[in-house]
Amino acid sequence: AQRVTQPEKLLSVFKGAPVELKCNYSYSGSPELFWYVQYSRQRLQLLLRHISRESIKGFTADLNKGETSFHLKKPFAQEEDSAMYYCALRSDSWGKLQFGAGTQVVVTP
Amino acid sequence: SQTIHQWPATLVQPVGSPLSLECTVEGTSNPNLYWYRQAAGRGLQLLFYSVGIGQISSEVPQNLSASRPQDRQFILSSKKLLLSDSGFYLCAWRGATQGYTFGSGTRLTVV
């Protein structure tokens, strides 16, 4: 069965410190993985997708098929990074997304 | 440009009352549409998806139903709400290249 696991419900970091949000998945095929972010009072929006291999707002994420992980990283956290982050997996041609439970990131000055 | 509208933003309904949440998409045709529910501490759960008019697939058995009467309209309904239907409901559509776009959501509280 497909599953996306985000083990941390809350991640509290100081401004300027590195931040890493963990995401592990279980899927037997070739997954397409995403990170979505929801800032306070805003819509859920796409942050990263693994196939584009890009860096958005200083965040990067590398798909590790051996470890079935897609961890999100940023070397220096900023206060505006405080938000809810969701890891998601698209597993079929219908475009259904399976989300993790989410990680709330709080960056304190 | 493509936009997605979802209403109402908040809703408080008594147990046993009906429900109708509407989602419309503009600027695209024949989108794949999705209803998700975000329950406290449980992340986002896919409820329904639709790849065309009149076509609905249900992901989980529940007290809710969905309909797609028009190409860009997706409706989430219930005949009789339960307390457990409380949550945050999100509509989304998937474009060919833009990925997924989410609506602003409806906070439903069943009392």
Coordinates of N, CA and C in Angstrom, one line a residue:
Chain A
A1 N 0.8 -1.2 0.0 CA 0.0 0.0 0.0 C 0.9 1.2 0.0
Q2 N 0.4 2.3 -0.6 CA 1.1 3.5 -0.7 C 1.0 4.3 0.6
R3 N 2.1 4.8 1.1 CA 2.0 5.5 2.3 C 3.1 6.6 2.3
V4 N 2.8 7.8 2.9 CA 3.7 8.8 3.1 C 3.8 9.1 4.6
T5 N 5.0 9.1 5.1 CA 5.2 9.3 6.5 C 6.1 10.5 6.8
Q6 N 5.5 11.4 7.6 CA 6.3 12.6 8.1 C 6.3 12.4 9.6
P7 N 7.5 12.0 10.1 CA 7.5 11.6 11.5 C 7.4 12.7 12.5
E8 N 7.8 13.9 12.1 CA 7.8 15.1 13.0 C 6.5 15.9 12.8
K9 N 5.7 16.1 13.9 CA 4.6 16.9 13.8 C 5.0 18.4 13.9
L10 N 6.0 18.6 14.7 CA 6.4 20.0 15.0 C 7.9 20.1 15.0
L11 N 8.4 21.1 14.3 CA 9.9 21.3 14.2 C 10.1 22.7 14.6
S12 N 10.8 23.0 15.7 CA 11.1 24.3 16.1 C 12.6 24.6 15.9
V13 N 13.0 25.6 15.1 CA 14.4 25.9 14.9 C 14.6 27.4 15.1
F14 N 15.9 27.7 15.3 CA 16.2 29.1 15.4 C 16.6 29.7 14.0
K15 N 16.3 31.0 13.9 CA 16.6 31.6 12.6 C 18.1 31.4 12.3
G16 N 18.4 31.1 11.1 CA 19.8 30.9 10.7 C 20.3 29.5 10.8
A17 N 19.5 28.7 11.5 CA 19.9 27.3 11.7 C 19.4 26.4 10.6
P18 N 20.1 25.3 10.3 CA 19.6 24.4 9.3 C 18.3 23.7 9.7
V19 N 17.5 23.4 8.7 CA 16.2 22.7 9.0 C 16.1 21.6 8.0
E20 N 15.7 20.5 8.5 CA 15.4 19.3 7.7 C 14.1 18.7 8.0
L21 N 13.2 18.5 7.1 CA 11.9 17.9 7.3 C 12.0 16.5 6.7
K22 N 11.7 15.5 7.5 CA 11.8 14.2 7.0 C 10.5 13.7 6.3
C23 N 10.7 12.9 5.2 CA 9.5 12.3 4.5 C 10.0 11.0 4.0
N24 N 9.3 10.0 4.4 CA 9.5 8.6 3.8 C 8.3 8.1 3.2
Y25 N 8.5 7.3 2.1 CA 7.3 6.8 1.4 C 7.4 5.3 1.2
S26 N 6.3 4.7 0.9 CA 6.3 3.3 0.5 C 5.5 3.2 -0.7
Y27 N 6.1 2.8 -1.8 CA 5.4 2.6 -3.1 C 6.3 1.7 -3.9
S28 N 5.6 0.8 -4.6 CA 6.4 -0.2 -5.3 C 6.8 0.3 -6.7
G29 N 6.2 1.3 -7.3 CA 6.5 1.7 -8.6 C 7.5 2.9 -8.6
S30 N 7.4 3.8 -9.6 CA 8.2 5.0 -9.7 C 7.3 6.2 -9.2
P31 N 7.6 6.7 -8.0 CA 6.7 7.7 -7.5 C 7.1 9.1 -8.0
E32 N 6.1 10.0 -8.0 CA 6.4 11.4 -8.2 C 6.1 12.1 -6.9
L33 N 7.1 12.7 -6.4 CA 7.0 13.3 -5.0 C 7.0 14.8 -5.0
F34 N 6.3 15.4 -4.1 CA 6.1 16.8 -3.9 C 6.3 17.2 -2.5
W35 N 6.6 18.5 -2.3 CA 6.5 19.2 -1.1 C 5.5 20.3 -1.3
Y36 N 4.5 20.4 -0.4 CA 3.6 21.5 -0.4 C 3.7 22.3 0.9
V37 N 3.5 23.6 0.8 CA 3.6 24.4 2.0 C 2.3 25.2 2.2
Q38 N 1.9 25.4 3.4 CA 0.7 26.2 3.7 C 1.1 27.3 4.8
Y39 N 1.3 28.5 4.3 CA 1.6 29.6 5.3 C 0.3 30.0 5.9
S40 N 0.4 30.7 7.1 CA -0.8 31.1 7.8 C -1.8 31.8 7.0
R41 N -3.0 31.4 7.0 CA -4.1 32.0 6.3 C -3.9 32.1 4.7
Q42 N -3.1 31.2 4.2 CA -2.9 31.1 2.8 C -3.3 29.7 2.3
R43 N -3.4 29.6 1.0 CA -3.7 28.3 0.4 C -2.5 27.4 0.4
L44 N -2.8 26.1 0.4 CA -1.8 25.1 0.2 C -1.2 25.4 -1.2
Q45 N 0.2 25.4 -1.3 CA 0.8 25.7 -2.5 C 2.0 24.8 -2.7
L46 N 2.3 24.6 -4.0 CA 3.5 23.7 -4.3 C 4.8 24.4 -4.0
L47 N 5.7 23.7 -3.3 CA 7.0 24.2 -3.0 C 8.0 23.5 -3.9
L48 N 8.0 22.2 -4.0 CA 9.0 21.5 -4.8 C 8.4 20.3 -5.4
R49 N 8.9 19.9 -6.5 CA 8.6 18.5 -7.1 C 9.9 17.9 -7.5
H50 N 10.0 16.6 -7.2 CA 11.3 16.0 -7.3 C 11.8 15.9 -8.8
I51 N 10.9 15.9 -9.7 CA 11.3 15.7 -11.1 C 12.0 17.0 -11.6
S52 N 11.7 18.1 -11.0 CA 12.2 19.4 -11.5 C 13.6 19.7 -10.9
R53 N 13.9 19.1 -9.8 CA 15.2 19.2 -9.2 C 15.6 20.6 -9.0
E54 N 14.7 21.4 -8.5 CA 15.0 22.9 -8.4 C 15.1 23.3 -6.9
S55 N 15.5 24.5 -6.7 CA 15.6 25.0 -5.3 C 14.6 26.2 -5.3
I56 N 13.7 26.1 -4.4 CA 12.7 27.2 -4.2 C 12.8 27.7 -2.8
K57 N 13.0 29.0 -2.7 CA 13.1 29.7 -1.4 C 14.2 29.1 -0.6
G58 N 15.2 28.6 -1.2 CA 16.4 28.1 -0.5 C 16.2 26.6 -0.1
F59 N 15.0 26.0 -0.4 CA 14.8 24.7 0.0 C 15.2 23.7 -1.2
T60 N 15.7 22.6 -0.8 CA 16.0 21.5 -1.8 C 15.5 20.2 -1.2
A61 N 15.2 19.3 -2.1 CA 14.8 17.9 -1.7 C 15.3 16.9 -2.7
D62 N 15.9 15.9 -2.2 CA 16.5 14.9 -3.1 C 15.7 13.6 -2.9
L63 N 15.3 13.0 -4.0 CA 14.7 11.7 -3.9 C 15.7 10.6 -3.7
N64 N 15.6 9.8 -2.6 CA 16.5 8.7 -2.4 C 15.7 7.4 -2.5
K65 N 15.8 6.8 -3.6 CA 15.0 5.6 -3.8 C 15.4 4.4 -2.9
G66 N 16.7 4.4 -2.6 CA 17.2 3.3 -1.8 C 16.6 3.4 -0.4
E67 N 16.6 4.6 0.1 CA 16.0 4.8 1.5 C 14.5 5.2 1.4
T68 N 14.0 5.3 0.2 CA 12.6 5.7 0.0 C 12.3 7.0 0.8
S69 N 13.1 8.0 0.6 CA 13.0 9.2 1.4 C 13.0 10.4 0.4
F70 N 12.4 11.5 0.9 CA 12.4 12.7 0.1 C 12.4 13.9 1.1
H71 N 13.5 14.0 1.8 CA 13.6 14.9 2.9 C 13.8 16.4 2.3
L72 N 13.2 17.3 3.0 CA 13.3 18.7 2.6 C 14.3 19.4 3.5
K73 N 15.2 20.2 2.8 CA 16.3 20.8 3.6 C 16.5 22.3 3.2
K74 N 16.9 23.0 4.2 CA 17.3 24.4 4.0 C 18.4 24.7 4.9
P75 N 19.5 25.3 4.4 CA 20.7 25.5 5.3 C 20.5 26.5 6.3
F76 N 19.7 27.6 6.0 CA 19.6 28.7 7.0 C 18.1 29.1 7.0
A77 N 17.4 28.7 8.1 CA 16.0 28.9 8.2 C 15.8 30.4 8.4
Q78 N 14.7 30.9 7.8 CA 14.2 32.3 8.0 C 12.8 32.3 8.7
E79 N 12.5 33.4 9.4 CA 11.3 33.5 10.1 C 10.1 33.2 9.1
E80 N 10.2 33.7 7.9 CA 9.1 33.5 7.0 C 8.9 32.1 6.5
D81 N 9.8 31.2 6.9 CA 9.7 29.8 6.6 C 8.7 29.1 7.6
S82 N 8.3 29.8 8.6 CA 7.3 29.2 9.5 C 6.0 28.9 8.8
A83 N 5.6 27.6 8.8 CA 4.5 27.2 8.0 C 4.2 25.7 8.3
M84 N 3.2 25.2 7.6 CA 2.9 23.8 7.7 C 3.4 23.2 6.3
Y85 N 4.2 22.1 6.4 CA 4.8 21.5 5.2 C 4.2 20.1 5.1
Y86 N 3.8 19.8 3.9 CA 3.3 18.4 3.6 C 4.1 17.8 2.5
C87 N 4.5 16.6 2.7 CA 5.1 15.7 1.7 C 3.9 15.0 1.0
A88 N 4.0 14.8 -0.3 CA 3.0 14.1 -1.1 C 3.5 13.3 -2.2
L89 N 2.8 12.2 -2.5 CA 3.2 11.2 -3.5 C 2.1 11.1 -4.5
R90 N 2.4 11.2 -5.8 CA 1.4 10.9 -6.8 C 1.8 9.5 -7.4
S91 N 0.8 8.7 -7.3 CA 1.1 7.3 -7.6 C 0.4 6.7 -8.8
D92 N -0.5 7.4 -9.4 CA -1.1 6.9 -10.6 C -1.5 7.9 -11.6
S93 N -1.9 7.4 -12.7 CA -2.2 8.4 -13.8 C -3.4 9.3 -13.6
W94 N -4.2 8.9 -12.6 CA -5.4 9.8 -12.3 C -5.0 11.0 -11.5
G95 N -3.7 11.0 -11.1 CA -3.2 12.2 -10.4 C -3.6 12.3 -9.0
K96 N -4.0 11.2 -8.4 CA -4.3 11.2 -7.0 C -3.0 11.5 -6.1
L97 N -3.1 12.4 -5.2 CA -2.0 12.7 -4.3 C -2.3 12.1 -2.9
Q98 N -1.2 11.4 -2.4 CA -1.3 10.9 -1.0 C -0.4 11.8 -0.2
F99 N -1.0 12.4 0.9 CA -0.2 13.3 1.7 C 0.2 12.7 3.0
G100 N 1.4 13.2 3.5 CA 1.8 12.9 4.8 C 0.9 13.7 5.8
A101 N 1.1 13.5 7.1 CA 0.4 14.2 8.1 C 0.8 15.6 8.3
G102 N 1.9 16.0 7.7 CA 2.4 17.3 7.8 C 3.3 17.6 9.0
T103 N 4.2 18.6 8.8 CA 5.1 19.0 9.8 C 5.0 20.5 10.0
Q104 N 4.7 21.0 11.2 CA 4.6 22.4 11.4 C 6.0 22.9 11.8
V105 N 6.4 23.9 11.0 CA 7.8 24.4 11.3 C 7.6 25.8 11.9
V106 N 8.3 26.0 13.0 CA 8.3 27.3 13.7 C 9.7 27.8 13.8
V107 N 10.0 28.9 13.1 CA 11.3 29.5 13.2 C 11.3 30.7 14.1
T108 N 12.1 30.6 15.1 CA 12.1 31.7 16.2 C 13.4 32.5 16.0
P109 N 13.3 33.8 16.3 CA 14.4 34.7 16.1 C 15.5 34.5 17.2
Chain B
S1 N -5.8 33.3 -16.9 CA -5.1 32.5 -15.9 C -6.1 31.6 -15.2
Q2 N -5.6 30.4 -14.7 CA -6.5 29.5 -14.1 C -6.7 29.9 -12.6
T3 N -7.9 29.8 -12.2 CA -8.2 30.1 -10.8 C -9.2 29.0 -10.3
I4 N -9.3 28.9 -9.0 CA -10.2 27.9 -8.4 C -10.9 28.6 -7.2
H5 N -12.2 28.5 -7.2 CA -13.0 29.1 -6.2 C -13.7 28.1 -5.3
Q6 N -13.7 28.3 -4.1 CA -14.3 27.4 -3.2 C -15.1 28.1 -2.1
W7 N -16.3 27.7 -1.9 CA -17.1 28.4 -0.8 C -18.1 27.5 -0.2
P8 N -18.6 27.8 1.0 CA -18.2 29.0 1.8 C -16.8 28.7 2.5
A9 N -16.3 29.8 3.1 CA -15.0 29.6 3.8 C -15.2 28.9 5.1
T10 N -16.3 29.2 5.8 CA -16.5 28.5 7.1 C -18.0 28.2 7.1
L11 N -18.3 27.1 7.9 CA -19.7 26.7 7.9 C -19.9 25.9 9.3
V12 N -20.9 26.3 10.0 CA -21.3 25.6 11.2 C -22.7 25.0 10.9
Q13 N -22.7 23.7 11.0 CA -24.0 23.0 10.7 C -24.4 22.0 11.9
P14 N -25.6 21.9 12.2 CA -26.0 20.9 13.2 C -26.0 19.5 12.6
V15 N -25.8 18.5 13.5 CA -25.8 17.1 13.2 C -27.2 16.8 12.5
G16 N -27.1 16.0 11.5 CA -28.3 15.6 10.8 C -28.7 16.6 9.6
S17 N -28.1 17.7 9.5 CA -28.4 18.7 8.5 C -27.7 18.3 7.2
P18 N -28.2 18.8 6.0 CA -27.5 18.5 4.8 C -26.3 19.4 4.6
L19 N -25.5 19.0 3.6 CA -24.3 19.8 3.3 C -24.1 20.0 1.8
S20 N -23.7 21.1 1.4 CA -23.3 21.3 0.0 C -22.2 22.3 -0.1
L21 N -21.0 21.8 -0.5 CA -19.8 22.7 -0.7 C -19.5 22.7 -2.2
E22 N -19.2 23.9 -2.7 CA -19.1 24.0 -4.1 C -17.6 24.5 -4.5
C23 N -17.2 24.0 -5.6 CA -15.8 24.3 -6.1 C -16.0 24.5 -7.6
T24 N -15.5 25.7 -8.1 CA -15.5 25.9 -9.5 C -14.1 26.3 -9.9
V25 N -13.8 26.0 -11.2 CA -12.5 26.3 -11.7 C -12.7 27.1 -13.0
E26 N -11.8 28.1 -13.1 CA -11.8 28.9 -14.3 C -10.5 28.9 -15.1
G27 N -10.6 29.1 -16.4 CA -9.4 29.2 -17.2 C -8.9 27.9 -17.7
T28 N -9.6 26.8 -17.5 CA -9.2 25.5 -18.0 C -10.4 24.7 -18.4
S29 N -10.1 23.7 -19.2 CA -11.2 22.8 -19.5 C -10.8 21.3 -19.2
N30 N -11.9 20.6 -18.9 CA -11.7 19.2 -18.6 C -10.6 18.9 -17.5
P31 N -10.6 19.6 -16.5 CA -9.5 19.4 -15.4 C -9.9 18.1 -14.6
N32 N -8.9 17.5 -14.1 CA -9.1 16.5 -13.0 C -9.3 17.3 -11.7
L33 N -10.4 16.9 -11.0 CA -10.8 17.6 -9.8 C -10.8 16.7 -8.6
Y34 N -10.4 17.2 -7.5 CA -10.3 16.4 -6.3 C -10.9 17.1 -5.0
W35 N -11.4 16.3 -4.1 CA -11.8 16.8 -2.8 C -11.0 16.1 -1.8
Y36 N -10.4 16.9 -0.9 CA -9.6 16.4 0.2 C -10.2 16.9 1.5
R37 N -9.9 16.1 2.5 CA -10.3 16.6 3.9 C -9.1 16.6 4.8
Q38 N -8.9 17.6 5.5 CA -7.8 17.8 6.5 C -8.4 17.7 7.9
A39 N -8.2 16.6 8.5 CA -8.6 16.4 9.9 C -7.5 16.7 10.8
A40 N -7.8 17.1 12.0 CA -6.7 17.6 13.0 C -5.7 16.4 13.2
G41 N -4.5 16.8 12.9 CA -3.4 15.8 13.2 C -3.3 14.6 12.2
R42 N -4.1 14.7 11.1 CA -4.1 13.5 10.2 C -3.7 13.9 8.8
G43 N -3.4 15.1 8.5 CA -2.9 15.4 7.2 C -4.1 15.4 6.2
L44 N -3.9 15.4 5.0 CA -4.9 15.5 3.9 C -5.3 14.1 3.4
Q45 N -6.6 13.9 3.4 CA -7.1 12.6 2.9 C -7.9 12.8 1.7
L46 N -7.6 12.1 0.6 CA -8.4 12.2 -0.6 C -9.7 11.6 -0.4
L47 N -10.8 12.3 -0.7 CA -12.1 11.8 -0.6 C -12.7 11.4 -1.9
F48 N -12.7 12.2 -2.9 CA -13.2 12.0 -4.2 C -12.3 12.6 -5.3
Y49 N -12.4 12.0 -6.5 CA -11.8 12.6 -7.6 C -12.6 12.4 -8.8
S50 N -12.4 13.3 -9.8 CA -13.2 13.2 -11.0 C -12.4 13.6 -12.2
V51 N -12.5 12.8 -13.3 CA -11.7 13.1 -14.5 C -12.6 13.6 -15.6
G52 N -13.9 13.8 -15.3 CA -14.8 14.3 -16.3 C -16.2 14.5 -15.8
I53 N -17.0 15.1 -16.6 CA -18.4 15.4 -16.2 C -19.1 14.1 -15.8
G54 N -19.8 14.1 -14.7 CA -20.5 12.9 -14.3 C -19.7 11.8 -13.8
Q55 N -18.4 11.9 -13.8 CA -17.5 10.8 -13.4 C -17.0 11.1 -12.0
I56 N -17.3 10.2 -11.0 CA -16.8 10.4 -9.7 C -16.2 9.1 -9.2
S57 N -15.1 9.2 -8.6 CA -14.5 8.0 -7.9 C -14.3 8.3 -6.4
S58 N -14.7 7.4 -5.6 CA -14.6 7.6 -4.2 C -13.5 6.8 -3.6
E59 N -12.7 7.5 -2.7 CA -11.5 6.8 -2.2 C -11.8 6.1 -0.9
V60 N -12.7 6.7 -0.1 CA -13.0 6.1 1.2 C -14.5 6.1 1.4
P61 N -15.0 5.0 2.1 CA -16.4 4.9 2.4 C -16.7 6.0 3.5
Q62 N -17.8 6.7 3.3 CA -18.1 7.7 4.2 C -19.5 8.2 4.0
N63 N -19.8 9.3 4.8 CA -21.1 9.9 4.8 C -21.3 10.9 3.7
L64 N -20.3 11.1 2.9 CA -20.3 12.1 1.9 C -20.5 11.6 0.5
S65 N -20.9 12.5 -0.4 CA -20.9 12.2 -1.8 C -20.4 13.3 -2.6
A66 N -20.1 13.1 -3.9 CA -19.6 14.2 -4.7 C -20.3 14.1 -6.1
S67 N -20.4 15.3 -6.7 CA -21.0 15.3 -8.1 C -20.3 16.3 -8.9
R68 N -20.3 16.1 -10.2 CA -19.7 17.0 -11.2 C -20.7 17.3 -12.3
P69 N -21.6 18.2 -12.0 CA -22.7 18.5 -13.0 C -22.2 19.2 -14.2
Q70 N -21.1 20.0 -14.1 CA -20.5 20.7 -15.2 C -19.0 20.4 -15.2
D71 N -18.4 20.8 -16.3 CA -17.0 20.5 -16.5 C -16.1 21.1 -15.4
R72 N -16.4 22.3 -15.0 CA -15.6 23.0 -14.1 C -16.2 23.2 -12.7
Q73 N -17.2 22.3 -12.4 CA -17.9 22.4 -11.1 C -17.8 21.1 -10.4
F74 N -17.5 21.2 -9.1 CA -17.3 20.0 -8.3 C -18.0 20.2 -7.0
I75 N -19.0 19.4 -6.6 CA -19.8 19.6 -5.4 C -19.6 18.5 -4.5
L76 N -19.4 18.8 -3.2 CA -19.4 17.8 -2.1 C -20.6 17.9 -1.3
S77 N -21.3 16.8 -1.0 CA -22.6 16.9 -0.4 C -22.7 15.8 0.7
S78 N -23.7 16.1 1.5 CA -24.1 15.0 2.5 C -25.6 15.2 2.8
K79 N -26.3 14.2 3.0 CA -27.7 14.3 3.3 C -27.9 14.5 4.8
K80 N -27.1 13.9 5.6 CA -27.2 14.1 7.0 C -25.8 14.1 7.6
L81 N -25.4 15.2 8.1 CA -24.0 15.4 8.6 C -23.9 14.7 10.0
L82 N -22.7 14.1 10.2 CA -22.3 13.5 11.4 C -21.2 14.4 12.1
L83 N -21.0 14.2 13.4 CA -20.0 15.0 14.1 C -18.6 14.8 13.5
S84 N -18.4 13.5 13.0 CA -17.1 13.2 12.5 C -16.8 13.8 11.1
D85 N -17.8 14.4 10.5 CA -17.6 15.1 9.3 C -16.9 16.5 9.4
S86 N -16.8 16.9 10.6 CA -16.1 18.2 10.9 C -14.6 18.1 10.3
G87 N -14.2 19.2 9.8 CA -12.8 19.2 9.2 C -12.7 20.3 8.3
F88 N -11.5 20.3 7.6 CA -11.2 21.4 6.7 C -11.2 20.7 5.3
Y89 N -12.1 21.2 4.4 CA -12.2 20.5 3.1 C -11.6 21.4 2.0
L90 N -10.8 20.7 1.2 CA -10.0 21.4 0.2 C -10.4 20.8 -1.2
C91 N -10.6 21.7 -2.1 CA -10.9 21.3 -3.5 C -9.5 21.6 -4.3
A92 N -9.2 20.7 -5.2 CA -8.0 21.0 -6.0 C -8.3 20.5 -7.5
W93 N -7.5 21.1 -8.3 CA -7.5 20.7 -9.7 C -6.1 20.5 -10.2
R94 N -6.0 19.6 -11.2 CA -4.6 19.3 -11.7 C -4.5 19.7 -13.1
G95 N -3.6 20.6 -13.4 CA -3.3 21.0 -14.8 C -2.3 20.1 -15.4
A96 N -2.2 20.3 -16.7 CA -1.2 19.4 -17.4 C 0.2 19.7 -17.0
T97 N 0.6 20.9 -16.8 CA 2.0 21.2 -16.5 C 2.1 21.9 -15.2
Q98 N 1.1 22.6 -14.7 CA 1.2 23.4 -13.5 C 1.1 22.6 -12.2
G99 N 0.9 21.4 -12.3 CA 0.7 20.6 -11.0 C -0.7 20.9 -10.5
Y100 N -0.7 20.8 -9.2 CA -2.0 20.9 -8.5 C -2.2 22.3 -7.9
T101 N -3.5 22.8 -8.1 CA -3.8 24.1 -7.5 C -5.0 23.8 -6.5
F102 N -4.8 24.3 -5.3 CA -5.8 24.1 -4.3 C -6.6 25.3 -4.0
G103 N -7.9 25.1 -3.7 CA -8.8 26.2 -3.3 C -8.4 26.6 -1.9
S104 N -9.1 27.6 -1.4 CA -8.8 28.2 -0.1 C -9.4 27.4 1.0
G105 N -10.3 26.5 0.7 CA -10.8 25.6 1.8 C -12.0 26.0 2.5
T106 N -12.7 25.1 3.0 CA -13.9 25.3 3.8 C -13.8 24.7 5.2
R107 N -13.9 25.5 6.2 CA -13.8 24.9 7.6 C -15.2 24.5 8.0
L108 N -15.5 23.3 8.1 CA -16.8 22.8 8.5 C -16.8 22.3 10.0
T109 N -17.7 22.8 10.7 CA -17.9 22.4 12.1 C -19.3 21.9 12.3
V110 N -19.4 20.6 12.6 CA -20.7 20.0 12.9 C -20.9 20.0 14.4
V111 N -22.1 20.6 14.8 CA -22.3 20.7 16.2 C -23.6 19.9 16.6

